Amino acid sequence: GAVVSQHPSWVICKSGTSVKIECRSLDFQATTMFWYRQFPKQSLMLMATSNEGSKATYEQGVEKDKFLINHASLTLSTLTVTSAHPEDSSFYICSARAGLAGVNPYQETQYFGPGTRLLVL
Amino acid sequence: AQSVAQPEDQVNVAEGNPLTVKCTYSVSGNPYLFWYVQYPNRGLQFLLKYITGDNLVKGSYGFEAEFNKSQTSFHLKKPSALVSDSALYFCALNSGGYQKVTFGTGTKLQVIP
């Protein structure tokens, strides 16, 4: 159980184009999803937190107009990198948390997707 | 504020030997601690977590971790390392009142055949 998928796993695009990455919780409903960015040999950098049906909360320094996040259902969140540039090339990882009733959200496990490697030429 | 430290960038261990990956933390409230493993070009896989109760937590793939409140540590251990355990390991911390999980910088485990 607790499987999270991401699509696509790899994407190469030209500078100036937009790229959409999907994150799905396959066997549970995720009230909260997170988007991270990981640079080579570095830890995860949280970009934003999204709750189903509401606007995402972006971390300081993350451009909300550039990284559009939509969490339209309890099993799907999307990250759109708009007008991508080479510096946006990175490994993007999503995670999902179920938000179980009666459970402290800070105690809940986040389950991660396999990641999406984005290369902008 | 809360923080997590993984003092070793890399740990090398011979196959069959016990392994330890270190993690220390700092938090003002109750800590909720997690270990994840990441294989190359993959997302993070959950190994185990400590919320409350027994200080020794057992997880996936034979891993366990010991919560030590006095030393503010949560070291990951395995009695006998496998070559397939070679990966990047992340310690993570959450606590009541803090909105997001804090990840350590990761420790690369290399198990030598």
XYZ file of C-alpha atoms in Angstrom:
234
model
C 0.000 0.000 0.000
C 0.792 3.731 0.026
C 2.015 3.991 -3.536
C 2.626 7.313 -5.212
C 3.303 7.596 -8.922
C 4.726 10.405 -10.997
C 4.495 11.010 -14.699
C 6.571 11.505 -16.700
C 9.722 10.026 -15.216
C 11.902 11.853 -17.724
C 11.229 14.949 -19.774
C 13.422 16.979 -22.100
C 12.066 20.257 -23.391
C 13.149 23.403 -25.135
C 13.697 26.629 -23.258
C 10.504 28.688 -23.066
C 8.078 25.797 -23.118
C 5.903 24.609 -20.250
C 6.075 21.190 -18.664
C 3.427 19.486 -16.553
C 4.276 16.807 -14.009
C 1.574 14.639 -12.477
C 1.636 13.108 -9.018
C -0.930 10.483 -8.103
C -1.653 8.575 -4.928
C -2.694 5.174 -6.233
C -4.144 3.413 -3.226
C -5.035 6.131 -0.764
C -6.562 9.567 -0.703
C -4.055 12.324 -0.082
C -5.347 15.448 1.560
C -1.898 16.978 1.375
C 0.766 16.706 -1.292
C 4.220 18.175 -1.322
C 6.550 19.127 -4.153
C 10.295 18.967 -3.695
C 13.268 19.752 -5.816
C 16.527 17.899 -5.463
C 19.872 19.008 -6.852
C 22.662 16.513 -7.440
C 24.126 15.171 -4.227
C 21.916 17.432 -2.148
C 18.951 17.066 0.120
C 15.380 17.788 -0.769
C 14.186 21.358 -1.001
C 10.504 21.813 -0.295
C 8.914 23.971 -2.961
C 5.278 23.986 -1.941
C 2.559 22.280 0.036
C -0.831 21.720 -1.506
C -4.074 20.739 0.123
C -6.892 19.351 -1.930
C -9.232 22.052 -3.133
C -7.194 25.008 -1.938
C -4.305 27.106 -3.126
C -0.806 25.821 -2.625
C 1.487 27.308 -0.011
C 4.846 28.135 -1.521
C 8.143 28.236 0.310
C 10.101 31.445 0.421
C 11.984 32.058 -2.790
C 9.806 29.805 -4.944
C 8.016 31.694 -7.701
C 4.365 30.748 -7.625
C 3.764 32.076 -11.130
C 6.538 29.933 -12.491
C 5.730 26.739 -10.621
C 1.979 26.300 -10.852
C 0.530 23.700 -8.537
C -2.958 22.286 -8.751
C -4.440 19.764 -6.340
C -7.860 19.271 -7.839
C -8.653 15.880 -6.358
C -7.646 13.692 -3.434
C -5.471 11.555 -5.674
C -3.899 14.007 -8.108
C -1.632 17.005 -7.889
C 0.134 18.627 -10.810
C 3.188 20.834 -11.035
C 3.551 22.948 -14.161
C 6.891 24.565 -14.830
C 6.011 27.531 -17.002
C 8.436 29.051 -19.500
C 11.119 26.621 -18.446
C 14.762 27.631 -18.609
C 17.947 25.586 -18.260
C 18.278 26.563 -14.596
C 14.974 24.789 -13.946
C 16.612 21.508 -14.884
C 16.401 19.336 -11.809
C 14.897 16.255 -10.197
C 11.374 16.975 -8.991
C 9.801 14.707 -6.385
C 6.302 14.739 -5.004
C 5.048 13.185 -1.817
C 1.623 12.596 -0.365
C 0.159 12.373 3.079
C -3.196 10.775 3.735
C -4.454 13.095 6.409
C -6.059 10.343 8.429
C -8.874 11.321 10.753
C -7.773 11.500 14.343
C -4.092 11.239 13.488
C -1.680 14.042 14.210
C -0.535 15.158 10.737
C 2.986 15.690 12.015
C 3.173 11.997 12.876
C 2.018 10.833 9.486
C 4.381 9.336 6.981
C 4.902 11.057 3.678
C 5.032 8.657 0.746
C 7.157 9.716 -2.164
C 6.811 9.359 -5.883
C 9.705 8.039 -7.990
C 10.626 11.521 -9.188
C 10.732 13.326 -12.536
C 13.999 14.289 -14.170
C 13.567 17.547 -16.110
C 16.161 18.715 -18.601
C 15.626 22.066 -20.267
C 17.747 22.700 -23.339
C 12.845 25.917 14.858
C 13.928 22.377 14.215
C 16.973 20.853 12.581
C 18.410 17.507 11.607
C 22.068 16.647 11.228
C 23.607 13.704 9.453
C 27.280 14.149 10.296
C 28.646 11.676 7.764
C 28.432 12.315 4.035
C 29.413 8.731 3.351
C 29.660 5.497 5.288
C 31.551 2.486 3.981
C 30.970 -0.955 5.424
C 31.908 -4.457 4.387
C 29.135 -6.815 3.362
C 27.977 -8.867 6.335
C 29.151 -6.325 8.900
C 26.787 -4.264 11.016
C 26.058 -0.777 9.765
C 25.115 2.476 11.476
C 24.008 5.694 9.840
C 23.927 8.566 12.286
C 21.269 11.219 12.808
C 20.895 13.849 15.491
C 18.138 16.360 15.870
C 17.140 19.551 17.591
C 13.548 20.461 18.342
C 11.646 22.240 21.079
C 8.620 19.935 21.140
C 8.111 16.207 20.750
C 10.114 14.853 17.833
C 8.660 12.612 15.166
C 11.549 11.019 13.328
C 11.689 9.208 10.010
C 14.234 7.353 7.903
C 14.018 7.166 4.137
C 16.231 5.508 1.527
C 16.802 6.758 -1.990
C 18.211 4.692 -4.818
C 19.727 6.476 -7.853
C 17.197 8.428 -9.909
C 14.374 7.307 -7.658
C 12.154 8.897 -5.065
C 12.452 8.250 -1.354
C 11.243 5.025 0.165
C 9.980 4.997 3.745
C 11.948 2.723 6.092
C 10.664 3.437 9.591
C 9.543 6.092 11.994
C 9.494 6.925 15.683
C 6.448 8.615 17.115
C 6.256 7.503 20.722
C 6.676 4.409 22.851
C 9.429 1.851 22.438
C 12.740 3.515 21.677
C 13.787 0.725 19.308
C 11.867 0.911 16.071
C 11.969 -1.866 13.502
C 11.372 -1.145 9.852
C 11.640 -2.478 6.342
C 14.460 -4.616 4.914
C 15.842 -5.513 8.346
C 16.613 -1.945 9.371
C 16.007 -0.602 12.837
C 16.632 2.675 14.608
C 17.043 3.643 18.217
C 15.565 6.821 19.575
C 17.769 8.330 22.290
C 16.205 11.359 23.886
C 19.156 12.293 26.099
C 21.532 12.266 23.132
C 18.899 13.629 20.733
C 19.809 10.921 18.273
C 18.007 8.507 15.989
C 20.682 6.315 14.418
C 19.762 3.808 11.733
C 21.187 0.324 12.126
C 21.264 -3.065 10.488
C 22.976 -6.155 11.918
C 24.350 -7.433 8.603
C 24.806 -5.180 5.581
C 23.974 -6.261 2.047
C 25.468 -4.858 -1.148
C 21.913 -3.973 -2.175
C 21.687 -1.652 0.856
C 24.040 0.748 -0.938
C 21.997 3.930 -1.384
C 21.411 7.413 -0.025
C 19.753 7.580 3.387
C 17.825 10.540 4.730
C 16.789 11.240 8.281
C 13.738 13.507 8.650
C 12.098 15.315 11.531
C 8.688 16.727 12.201
C 7.193 18.085 15.382
C 3.900 19.414 16.567
C 3.454 23.010 15.612
C 5.985 23.034 12.806
C 4.411 22.905 9.421
C 6.901 20.959 7.383
C 9.271 18.041 7.571
C 12.958 18.864 7.867
C 15.317 16.539 6.029
C 18.941 15.888 6.787
C 21.548 16.290 4.090
C 21.719 12.572 3.446
C 24.347 9.901 3.995
C 25.602 7.754 1.183
C 26.007 4.161 2.304
C 28.446 2.044 0.367
C 28.479 -1.661 1.155
C 31.638 -3.279 -0.138
C 31.456 -6.890 -1.316
